[in-house]
PDB file of C-alpha atoms in Angstrom:
ATOM      1  CA  PRO A  24      90.315-124.838 211.216  1.00  0.00           C
ATOM      2  CA  SER A  25      93.084-125.819 213.588  1.00  0.00           C
ATOM      3  CA  GLN A  26      95.487-123.608 215.490  1.00  0.00           C
ATOM      4  CA  SER A  27      99.081-123.416 214.246  1.00  0.00           C
ATOM      5  CA  VAL A  28     101.989-123.764 216.653  1.00  0.00           C
ATOM      6  CA  GLU A  29     104.454-120.878 216.671  1.00  0.00           C
ATOM      7  CA  SER A  30     106.887-122.181 219.310  1.00  0.00           C
ATOM      8  CA  ALA A  31     108.750-125.377 220.132  1.00  0.00           C
ATOM      9  CA  GLN A  32     106.574-125.831 223.227  1.00  0.00           C
ATOM     10  CA  PRO A  33     103.715-128.179 222.259  1.00  0.00           C
ATOM     11  CA  MET A  34     100.214-126.871 222.925  1.00  0.00           C
ATOM     12  CA  GLU A  35      97.648-128.915 224.800  1.00  0.00           C
ATOM     13  CA  PHE A  36      95.093-130.381 222.427  1.00  0.00           C
ATOM     14  CA  VAL A  37      91.643-129.185 223.509  1.00  0.00           C
ATOM     15  CA  LEU A  38      88.265-129.712 221.856  1.00  0.00           C
ATOM     16  CA  PRO A  39      85.031-127.765 222.436  1.00  0.00           C
ATOM     17  CA  CYS A  40      81.808-129.212 223.791  1.00  0.00           C
ATOM     18  CA  TYR A  41      78.346-127.981 224.799  1.00  0.00           C
ATOM     19  CA  PRO A  42      77.580-129.740 228.122  1.00  0.00           C
ATOM     20  CA  GLU A  43      74.009-128.432 228.299  1.00  0.00           C
ATOM     21  CA  ALA A  44      73.250-130.077 224.928  1.00  0.00           C
ATOM     22  CA  GLY A  45      74.033-133.528 226.348  1.00  0.00           C
ATOM     23  CA  PHE A  46      76.200-136.338 225.021  1.00  0.00           C
ATOM     24  CA  HIS A  47      73.674-139.077 224.275  1.00  0.00           C
ATOM     25  CA  PRO A  48      74.572-140.561 220.840  1.00  0.00           C
ATOM     26  CA  LEU A  49      70.912-140.687 219.744  1.00  0.00           C
ATOM     27  CA  ASN A  50      69.295-137.712 221.453  1.00  0.00           C
ATOM     28  CA  CYS A  51      72.002-135.076 221.024  1.00  0.00           C
ATOM     29  CA  THR A  52      71.505-132.698 218.083  1.00  0.00           C
ATOM     30  CA  ASN A  53      74.463-130.383 218.739  1.00  0.00           C
ATOM     31  CA  ARG A  54      76.945-130.799 215.870  1.00  0.00           C
ATOM     32  CA  THR A  55      79.977-130.013 218.023  1.00  0.00           C
ATOM     33  CA  ASN A  56      79.063-132.737 220.512  1.00  0.00           C
ATOM     34  CA  LEU A  57      78.151-135.165 217.731  1.00  0.00           C
ATOM     35  CA  SER A  58      81.649-134.766 216.296  1.00  0.00           C
ATOM     36  CA  LEU A  59      82.980-136.341 219.508  1.00  0.00           C
ATOM     37  CA  MET A  60      80.829-139.467 219.188  1.00  0.00           C
ATOM     38  CA  GLY A  61      83.251-141.256 216.863  1.00  0.00           C
ATOM     39  CA  LEU A  62      85.832-141.213 219.675  1.00  0.00           C
ATOM     40  CA  ILE A  63      83.422-142.755 222.194  1.00  0.00           C
ATOM     41  CA  TYR A  64      81.213-145.090 220.153  1.00  0.00           C
ATOM     42  CA  ASP A  65      81.606-147.512 217.250  1.00  0.00           C
ATOM     43  CA  GLY A  66      79.132-148.718 214.656  1.00  0.00           C
ATOM     44  CA  LEU A  67      78.886-152.063 212.938  1.00  0.00           C
ATOM     45  CA  PHE A  68      80.530-150.385 209.940  1.00  0.00           C
ATOM     46  CA  GLU A  69      82.372-147.139 209.278  1.00  0.00           C
ATOM     47  CA  LEU A  70      82.735-145.230 206.012  1.00  0.00           C
ATOM     48  CA  ASP A  71      86.177-144.621 204.519  1.00  0.00           C
ATOM     49  CA  GLN A  72      87.230-141.533 202.566  1.00  0.00           C
ATOM     50  CA  GLN A  73      85.540-142.963 199.435  1.00  0.00           C
ATOM     51  CA  PHE A  74      82.316-143.517 201.463  1.00  0.00           C
ATOM     52  CA  GLU A  75      82.734-147.271 201.209  1.00  0.00           C
ATOM     53  CA  PRO A  76      81.655-149.244 204.319  1.00  0.00           C
ATOM     54  CA  GLN A  77      84.442-150.977 206.238  1.00  0.00           C
ATOM     55  CA  PHE A  78      84.037-153.470 209.060  1.00  0.00           C
ATOM     56  CA  ALA A  79      84.105-152.036 212.590  1.00  0.00           C
ATOM     57  CA  LEU A  80      82.088-153.910 215.228  1.00  0.00           C
ATOM     58  CA  ALA A  81      80.952-156.259 212.467  1.00  0.00           C
ATOM     59  CA  THR A  82      83.285-158.872 211.014  1.00  0.00           C
ATOM     60  CA  ALA A  83      81.054-160.304 208.279  1.00  0.00           C
ATOM     61  CA  ALA A  84      77.810-159.445 206.492  1.00  0.00           C
ATOM     62  CA  SER A  85      75.834-161.446 203.960  1.00  0.00           C
ATOM     63  CA  SER A  86      72.469-161.441 202.235  1.00  0.00           C
ATOM     64  CA  ALA A  87      71.146-163.730 199.524  1.00  0.00           C
ATOM     65  CA  ASP A  88      68.263-161.514 198.475  1.00  0.00           C
ATOM     66  CA  GLY A  89      69.067-158.046 199.859  1.00  0.00           C
ATOM     67  CA  LEU A  90      66.045-158.345 202.153  1.00  0.00           C
ATOM     68  CA  SER A  91      67.412-160.401 205.038  1.00  0.00           C
ATOM     69  CA  TRP A  92      70.940-159.641 206.275  1.00  0.00           C
ATOM     70  CA  SER A  93      73.090-161.693 208.650  1.00  0.00           C
ATOM     71  CA  ILE A  94      75.828-159.713 210.401  1.00  0.00           C
ATOM     72  CA  ALA A  95      78.489-161.226 212.665  1.00  0.00           C
ATOM     73  CA  VAL A  96      79.456-159.129 215.689  1.00  0.00           C
ATOM     74  CA  ARG A  97      83.151-158.832 216.547  1.00  0.00           C
ATOM     75  CA  GLU A  98      84.167-160.969 219.513  1.00  0.00           C
ATOM     76  CA  GLY A  99      86.458-159.818 222.325  1.00  0.00           C
ATOM     77  CA  VAL A 100      85.127-156.225 222.333  1.00  0.00           C
ATOM     78  CA  THR A 101      84.046-154.654 225.607  1.00  0.00           C
ATOM     79  CA  PHE A 102      82.286-151.479 226.649  1.00  0.00           C
ATOM     80  CA  SER A 103      84.197-148.988 228.775  1.00  0.00           C
ATOM     81  CA  ASP A 104      83.025-150.697 232.007  1.00  0.00           C
ATOM     82  CA  GLY A 105      84.286-154.105 230.844  1.00  0.00           C
ATOM     83  CA  THR A 106      80.915-155.497 229.727  1.00  0.00           C
ATOM     84  CA  PRO A 107      81.420-157.810 226.705  1.00  0.00           C
ATOM     85  CA  LEU A 108      79.710-156.688 223.499  1.00  0.00           C
ATOM     86  CA  THR A 109      76.970-159.065 222.314  1.00  0.00           C
ATOM     87  CA  ALA A 110      74.383-159.160 219.545  1.00  0.00           C
ATOM     88  CA  ALA A 111      71.764-158.110 222.109  1.00  0.00           C
ATOM     89  CA  HIS A 112      73.520-154.748 222.561  1.00  0.00           C
ATOM     90  CA  VAL A 113      73.519-154.228 218.795  1.00  0.00           C
ATOM     91  CA  VAL A 114      69.819-155.107 218.577  1.00  0.00           C
ATOM     92  CA  SER A 115      68.806-152.720 221.363  1.00  0.00           C
ATOM     93  CA  SER A 116      70.966-149.903 219.957  1.00  0.00           C
ATOM     94  CA  LEU A 117      69.636-150.243 216.409  1.00  0.00           C
ATOM     95  CA  ASN A 118      66.026-150.493 217.564  1.00  0.00           C
ATOM     96  CA  ALA A 119      66.497-147.374 219.692  1.00  0.00           C
ATOM     97  CA  ALA A 120      68.071-145.613 216.698  1.00  0.00           C
ATOM     98  CA  ARG A 121      65.049-146.540 214.553  1.00  0.00           C
ATOM     99  CA  GLU A 122      62.884-144.535 216.978  1.00  0.00           C
ATOM    100  CA  SER A 123      65.243-141.540 217.207  1.00  0.00           C
ATOM    101  CA  SER A 124      64.933-138.318 215.235  1.00  0.00           C
ATOM    102  CA  LEU A 125      68.597-138.585 214.280  1.00  0.00           C
ATOM    103  CA  TYR A 126      68.476-141.981 212.549  1.00  0.00           C
ATOM    104  CA  SER A 127      64.798-142.886 211.976  1.00  0.00           C
ATOM    105  CA  ALA A 128      64.748-141.689 208.357  1.00  0.00           C
ATOM    106  CA  ARG A 129      67.953-143.505 207.496  1.00  0.00           C
ATOM    107  CA  LEU A 130      66.743-146.776 209.027  1.00  0.00           C
ATOM    108  CA  SER A 131      63.122-146.521 207.848  1.00  0.00           C
ATOM    109  CA  GLY A 132      63.591-149.493 205.498  1.00  0.00           C
ATOM    110  CA  ILE A 133      64.283-151.851 208.414  1.00  0.00           C
ATOM    111  CA  THR A 134      61.276-153.889 209.582  1.00  0.00           C
ATOM    112  CA  SER A 135      62.996-155.929 212.316  1.00  0.00           C
ATOM    113  CA  VAL A 136      66.322-156.414 214.090  1.00  0.00           C
ATOM    114  CA  THR A 137      66.939-159.620 216.021  1.00  0.00           C
ATOM    115  CA  GLY A 138      70.012-161.305 217.399  1.00  0.00           C
ATOM    116  CA  GLU A 139      71.435-164.300 219.159  1.00  0.00           C
ATOM    117  CA  GLY A 140      74.966-164.971 220.352  1.00  0.00           C
ATOM    118  CA  ASN A 141      77.193-162.894 218.084  1.00  0.00           C
ATOM    119  CA  LEU A 142      74.863-162.921 215.052  1.00  0.00           C
ATOM    120  CA  VAL A 143      72.427-160.109 214.174  1.00  0.00           C
ATOM    121  CA  THR A 144      69.633-160.501 211.615  1.00  0.00           C
ATOM    122  CA  ILE A 145      68.200-157.402 209.942  1.00  0.00           C
ATOM    123  CA  THR A 146      65.086-157.645 207.776  1.00  0.00           C
ATOM    124  CA  LEU A 147      64.175-154.932 205.266  1.00  0.00           C
ATOM    125  CA  SER A 148      60.916-153.929 203.614  1.00  0.00           C
ATOM    126  CA  SER A 149      62.627-153.842 200.198  1.00  0.00           C
ATOM    127  CA  PRO A 150      65.998-155.120 198.960  1.00  0.00           C
ATOM    128  CA  ASN A 151      69.028-152.921 199.653  1.00  0.00           C
ATOM    129  CA  GLY A 152      72.459-154.173 198.690  1.00  0.00           C
ATOM    130  CA  ASN A 153      74.059-151.113 200.306  1.00  0.00           C
ATOM    131  CA  LEU A 154      72.666-151.627 203.808  1.00  0.00           C
ATOM    132  CA  PRO A 155      76.159-151.763 205.449  1.00  0.00           C
ATOM    133  CA  ALA A 156      76.764-148.140 204.389  1.00  0.00           C
ATOM    134  CA  LEU A 157      73.828-147.108 206.592  1.00  0.00           C
ATOM    135  CA  LEU A 158      75.002-148.998 209.676  1.00  0.00           C
ATOM    136  CA  ASP A 159      77.635-146.666 211.119  1.00  0.00           C
ATOM    137  CA  VAL A 160      75.075-146.056 213.874  1.00  0.00           C
ATOM    138  CA  PRO A 161      76.581-145.830 217.408  1.00  0.00           C
ATOM    139  CA  ILE A 162      76.292-149.037 219.416  1.00  0.00           C
ATOM    140  CA  PHE A 163      75.972-148.288 223.119  1.00  0.00           C
ATOM    141  CA  LEU A 164      75.194-149.737 226.527  1.00  0.00           C
ATOM    142  CA  ASP A 165      72.586-147.836 228.517  1.00  0.00           C
ATOM    143  CA  ASN A 166      73.744-147.925 232.136  1.00  0.00           C
ATOM    144  CA  GLY A 167      71.047-145.597 233.414  1.00  0.00           C
ATOM    145  CA  GLY A 168      73.257-142.516 233.250  1.00  0.00           C
ATOM    146  CA  ALA A 169      73.022-139.443 231.050  1.00  0.00           C
ATOM    147  CA  VAL A 170      75.885-140.711 228.886  1.00  0.00           C
ATOM    148  CA  PRO A 171      75.626-144.357 227.713  1.00  0.00           C
ATOM    149  CA  LEU A 172      78.793-146.457 227.554  1.00  0.00           C
ATOM    150  CA  GLY A 173      80.584-147.081 224.266  1.00  0.00           C
ATOM    151  CA  THR A 174      83.197-149.376 222.760  1.00  0.00           C
ATOM    152  CA  GLY A 175      85.309-146.557 221.276  1.00  0.00           C
ATOM    153  CA  ASP A 176      88.919-145.609 221.952  1.00  0.00           C
ATOM    154  CA  TYR A 177      87.946-142.995 224.537  1.00  0.00           C
ATOM    155  CA  THR A 178      85.676-142.780 227.568  1.00  0.00           C
ATOM    156  CA  LEU A 179      83.847-139.558 228.392  1.00  0.00           C
ATOM    157  CA  VAL A 180      84.571-138.605 232.003  1.00  0.00           C
ATOM    158  CA  GLY A 181      83.252-135.706 234.082  1.00  0.00           C
ATOM    159  CA  SER A 182      80.133-133.898 235.153  1.00  0.00           C
ATOM    160  CA  ASP A 183      78.477-130.499 234.973  1.00  0.00           C
ATOM    161  CA  LYS A 184      80.830-128.307 232.865  1.00  0.00           C
ATOM    162  CA  SER A 185      84.063-130.221 233.438  1.00  0.00           C
ATOM    163  CA  TRP A 186      84.556-133.040 230.921  1.00  0.00           C
ATOM    164  CA  HIS A 187      87.458-134.820 229.286  1.00  0.00           C
ATOM    165  CA  LEU A 188      88.127-137.911 227.177  1.00  0.00           C
ATOM    166  CA  GLU A 189      90.331-140.690 228.573  1.00  0.00           C
ATOM    167  CA  LEU A 190      92.057-143.213 226.314  1.00  0.00           C
ATOM    168  CA  ARG A 191      90.934-146.750 227.111  1.00  0.00           C
ATOM    169  CA  ALA A 192      93.615-149.302 227.932  1.00  0.00           C
ATOM    170  CA  ASP A 193      91.441-152.144 226.633  1.00  0.00           C
ATOM    171  CA  GLY A 194      90.432-150.736 223.249  1.00  0.00           C
ATOM    172  CA  TRP A 195      89.884-153.300 220.504  1.00  0.00           C
ATOM    173  CA  ARG A 196      91.530-151.470 217.597  1.00  0.00           C
ATOM    174  CA  GLN A 197      95.106-152.346 216.640  1.00  0.00           C
ATOM    175  CA  GLU A 198      96.015-148.753 215.794  1.00  0.00           C
ATOM    176  CA  ARG A 199      95.743-146.761 218.993  1.00  0.00           C
ATOM    177  CA  PRO A 200      95.499-142.950 219.303  1.00  0.00           C
ATOM    178  CA  LYS A 201      98.564-141.185 220.677  1.00  0.00           C
ATOM    179  CA  LEU A 202      96.783-138.842 223.083  1.00  0.00           C
ATOM    180  CA  GLU A 203      96.162-140.320 226.525  1.00  0.00           C
ATOM    181  CA  ALA A 204      93.580-137.641 227.328  1.00  0.00           C
ATOM    182  CA  ILE A 205      91.725-134.840 225.550  1.00  0.00           C
ATOM    183  CA  ARG A 206      90.415-131.951 227.606  1.00  0.00           C
ATOM    184  CA  LEU A 207      87.011-130.595 226.598  1.00  0.00           C
ATOM    185  CA  TYR A 208      86.348-126.865 226.839  1.00  0.00           C
ATOM    186  CA  ALA A 209      82.770-126.064 227.856  1.00  0.00           C
ATOM    187  CA  ILE A 210      80.891-123.722 225.515  1.00  0.00           C
ATOM    188  CA  GLU A 211      77.529-122.101 226.227  1.00  0.00           C
ATOM    189  CA  GLU A 212      76.984-119.674 223.335  1.00  0.00           C
ATOM    190  CA  THR A 213      78.211-119.565 219.739  1.00  0.00           C
ATOM    191  CA  ASP A 214      80.164-116.375 220.434  1.00  0.00           C
ATOM    192  CA  ASP A 215      82.003-118.263 223.181  1.00  0.00           C
ATOM    193  CA  LEU A 216      83.140-120.836 220.621  1.00  0.00           C
ATOM    194  CA  ILE A 217      84.552-118.195 218.280  1.00  0.00           C
ATOM    195  CA  TYR A 218      86.276-116.354 221.134  1.00  0.00           C
ATOM    196  CA  ALA A 219      87.753-119.556 222.598  1.00  0.00           C
ATOM    197  CA  PHE A 220      89.264-120.501 219.253  1.00  0.00           C
ATOM    198  CA  ASP A 221      90.599-117.022 218.506  1.00  0.00           C
ATOM    199  CA  THR A 222      92.258-116.901 221.958  1.00  0.00           C
ATOM    200  CA  ARG A 223      93.694-120.433 221.586  1.00  0.00           C
ATOM    201  CA  GLU A 224      91.648-121.942 224.390  1.00  0.00           C
ATOM    202  CA  ILE A 225      90.612-124.707 221.969  1.00  0.00           C
ATOM    203  CA  SER A 226      92.702-126.314 219.244  1.00  0.00           C
ATOM    204  CA  LEU A 227      90.233-127.467 216.618  1.00  0.00           C
ATOM    205  CA  VAL A 228      86.749-126.490 215.451  1.00  0.00           C
ATOM    206  CA  GLY A 229      84.514-127.670 212.650  1.00  0.00           C
ATOM    207  CA  SER A 230      83.113-125.033 210.319  1.00  0.00           C
ATOM    208  CA  ASP A 231      80.403-125.895 207.796  1.00  0.00           C
ATOM    209  CA  ILE A 232      80.490-123.196 205.118  1.00  0.00           C
ATOM    210  CA  THR A 233      77.383-124.731 203.518  1.00  0.00           C
ATOM    211  CA  GLY A 234      75.321-124.123 206.641  1.00  0.00           C
ATOM    212  CA  THR A 235      72.782-121.355 207.034  1.00  0.00           C
ATOM    213  CA  SER A 236      74.746-119.898 209.960  1.00  0.00           C
ATOM    214  CA  ALA A 237      78.365-120.644 209.098  1.00  0.00           C
ATOM    215  CA  LEU A 238      80.785-119.360 211.720  1.00  0.00           C
ATOM    216  CA  GLY A 239      83.722-117.104 210.953  1.00  0.00           C
ATOM    217  CA  PHE A 240      87.075-117.573 212.671  1.00  0.00           C
ATOM    218  CA  SER A 241      90.065-115.243 212.637  1.00  0.00           C
ATOM    219  CA  GLY A 242      93.626-115.284 213.923  1.00  0.00           C
ATOM    220  CA  ASN A 243      96.530-117.481 212.897  1.00  0.00           C
ATOM    221  CA  ALA A 244      94.836-120.736 211.906  1.00  0.00           C
ATOM    222  CA  GLU A 245      95.213-123.542 209.411  1.00  0.00           C
ATOM    223  CA  THR A 246      92.213-124.759 207.429  1.00  0.00           C
ATOM    224  CA  VAL A 247      91.972-128.437 206.539  1.00  0.00           C
ATOM    225  CA  ASP A 248      89.254-129.829 204.260  1.00  0.00           C
ATOM    226  CA  TYR A 249      87.737-133.229 205.000  1.00  0.00           C
ATOM    227  CA  ALA A 250      85.207-135.279 203.089  1.00  0.00           C
ATOM    228  CA  THR A 251      81.571-135.164 204.199  1.00  0.00           C
ATOM    229  CA  THR A 252      78.311-136.574 202.905  1.00  0.00           C
ATOM    230  CA  ASP A 253      76.779-133.091 202.622  1.00  0.00           C
ATOM    231  CA  LEU A 254      75.074-132.514 199.285  1.00  0.00           C
ATOM    232  CA  LEU A 255      73.774-129.166 198.022  1.00  0.00           C
ATOM    233  CA  PHE A 256      71.087-129.502 195.387  1.00  0.00           C
ATOM    234  CA  VAL A 257      68.306-127.640 193.618  1.00  0.00           C
ATOM    235  CA  GLY A 258      64.848-129.152 194.024  1.00  0.00           C
ATOM    236  CA  PHE A 259      62.048-128.717 191.496  1.00  0.00           C
ATOM    237  CA  ASN A 260      58.332-128.563 192.265  1.00  0.00           C
ATOM    238  CA  THR A 261      57.001-131.044 189.715  1.00  0.00           C
ATOM    239  CA  ALA A 262      53.406-130.858 190.985  1.00  0.00           C
ATOM    240  CA  SER A 263      52.597-127.344 189.780  1.00  0.00           C
ATOM    241  CA  GLY A 264      54.090-124.369 188.010  1.00  0.00           C
ATOM    242  CA  ALA A 265      56.652-124.113 185.230  1.00  0.00           C
ATOM    243  CA  CYS A 266      58.770-126.983 186.568  1.00  0.00           C
ATOM    244  CA  THR A 267      56.116-129.560 185.757  1.00  0.00           C
ATOM    245  CA  SER A 268      57.759-129.498 182.331  1.00  0.00           C
ATOM    246  CA  ALA A 269      60.717-131.857 181.976  1.00  0.00           C
ATOM    247  CA  ASP A 270      62.167-129.547 179.329  1.00  0.00           C
ATOM    248  CA  VAL A 271      62.176-126.615 181.765  1.00  0.00           C
ATOM    249  CA  ARG A 272      63.820-128.707 184.458  1.00  0.00           C
ATOM    250  CA  ARG A 273      66.433-129.947 182.008  1.00  0.00           C
ATOM    251  CA  ALA A 274      67.187-126.408 180.813  1.00  0.00           C
ATOM    252  CA  LEU A 275      67.597-125.113 184.366  1.00  0.00           C
ATOM    253  CA  SER A 276      69.830-128.040 185.275  1.00  0.00           C
ATOM    254  CA  GLN A 277      72.083-127.458 182.285  1.00  0.00           C
ATOM    255  CA  GLY A 278      72.232-123.751 183.049  1.00  0.00           C
ATOM    256  CA  ILE A 279      73.674-124.263 186.537  1.00  0.00           C
ATOM    257  CA  ASP A 280      77.475-123.947 186.535  1.00  0.00           C
ATOM    258  CA  ARG A 281      78.387-126.378 189.287  1.00  0.00           C
ATOM    259  CA  GLU A 282      82.132-125.910 188.931  1.00  0.00           C
ATOM    260  CA  ASN A 283      81.815-122.131 189.289  1.00  0.00           C
ATOM    261  CA  ILE A 284      79.611-122.498 192.383  1.00  0.00           C
ATOM    262  CA  ALA A 285      82.151-124.821 194.022  1.00  0.00           C
ATOM    263  CA  ALA A 286      85.019-122.475 193.148  1.00  0.00           C
ATOM    264  CA  SER A 287      83.557-119.033 193.807  1.00  0.00           C
ATOM    265  CA  ILE A 288      80.693-119.344 196.277  1.00  0.00           C
ATOM    266  CA  LEU A 289      82.182-122.242 198.261  1.00  0.00           C
ATOM    267  CA  SER A 290      85.807-121.067 197.837  1.00  0.00           C
ATOM    268  CA  HIS A 291      87.035-124.400 196.438  1.00  0.00           C
ATOM    269  CA  HIS A 292      85.855-126.233 199.575  1.00  0.00           C
ATOM    270  CA  ALA A 293      83.494-128.400 197.531  1.00  0.00           C
ATOM    271  CA  GLN A 294      83.416-130.643 194.493  1.00  0.00           C
ATOM    272  CA  ALA A 295      80.919-130.377 191.660  1.00  0.00           C
ATOM    273  CA  SER A 296      78.792-133.517 191.471  1.00  0.00           C
ATOM    274  CA  ALA A 297      79.110-135.513 188.266  1.00  0.00           C
ATOM    275  CA  LEU A 298      75.461-136.525 188.090  1.00  0.00           C
ATOM    276  CA  PRO A 299      72.115-135.368 189.466  1.00  0.00           C
ATOM    277  CA  ALA A 300      71.025-136.977 192.737  1.00  0.00           C
TER     278      ALA A 300
END
């Protein structure tokens, strides 16, 4: 939800953050902080609204067999301290992501990542023609600080509980954001987040109604849906019990009214999937 404006005086745009959770793009598990990462870091690719990969820090990708991929890294891109982006930065970032809890499962099919100049080579254990869709992993430069440097439109500035995002003057994207700075409001507890939104201290919050602890917000607010890759599904134990029978599984699947679940339980904030996953 986002706050509505009731007067002609524009409100300052403020986003929440959890400073104690950290801002490292690989180690942070706080969803509020992770939502800021797209402003600070870029991946080789980024997904559009149809979940199709589009070039970001990559400018070309090719594979003859789906096993070995050659990816060209965009030239002329710099990190927020002016360091030019190279294939070596991509290699170190992807290899670090392969060891992280956040991305290790997604990148488990990768056996090696090497690079030279502006060309990165990724080798897989089995062919995958959709590898680019998995490579929206943040590329960063570890400068020894708590927050690595990124190539994104904004730089994270601050310390302790006082943080803000500053728009970079040397960003590589042609379409530039309009906000020169975004103040971040420090949150410690979940109740603080709800209170800060209800009292208009922050302008925008993300609310996952499919989560086990979905937050409730009140006051005069506008709700905007956006596409995610979240999938709700029913899993069957095929090793023992009644669901070892394919007929039972098929009957249960056909008995689930997906459209009604999306409309009633999820209040039209979801779409029924066309096919099983």
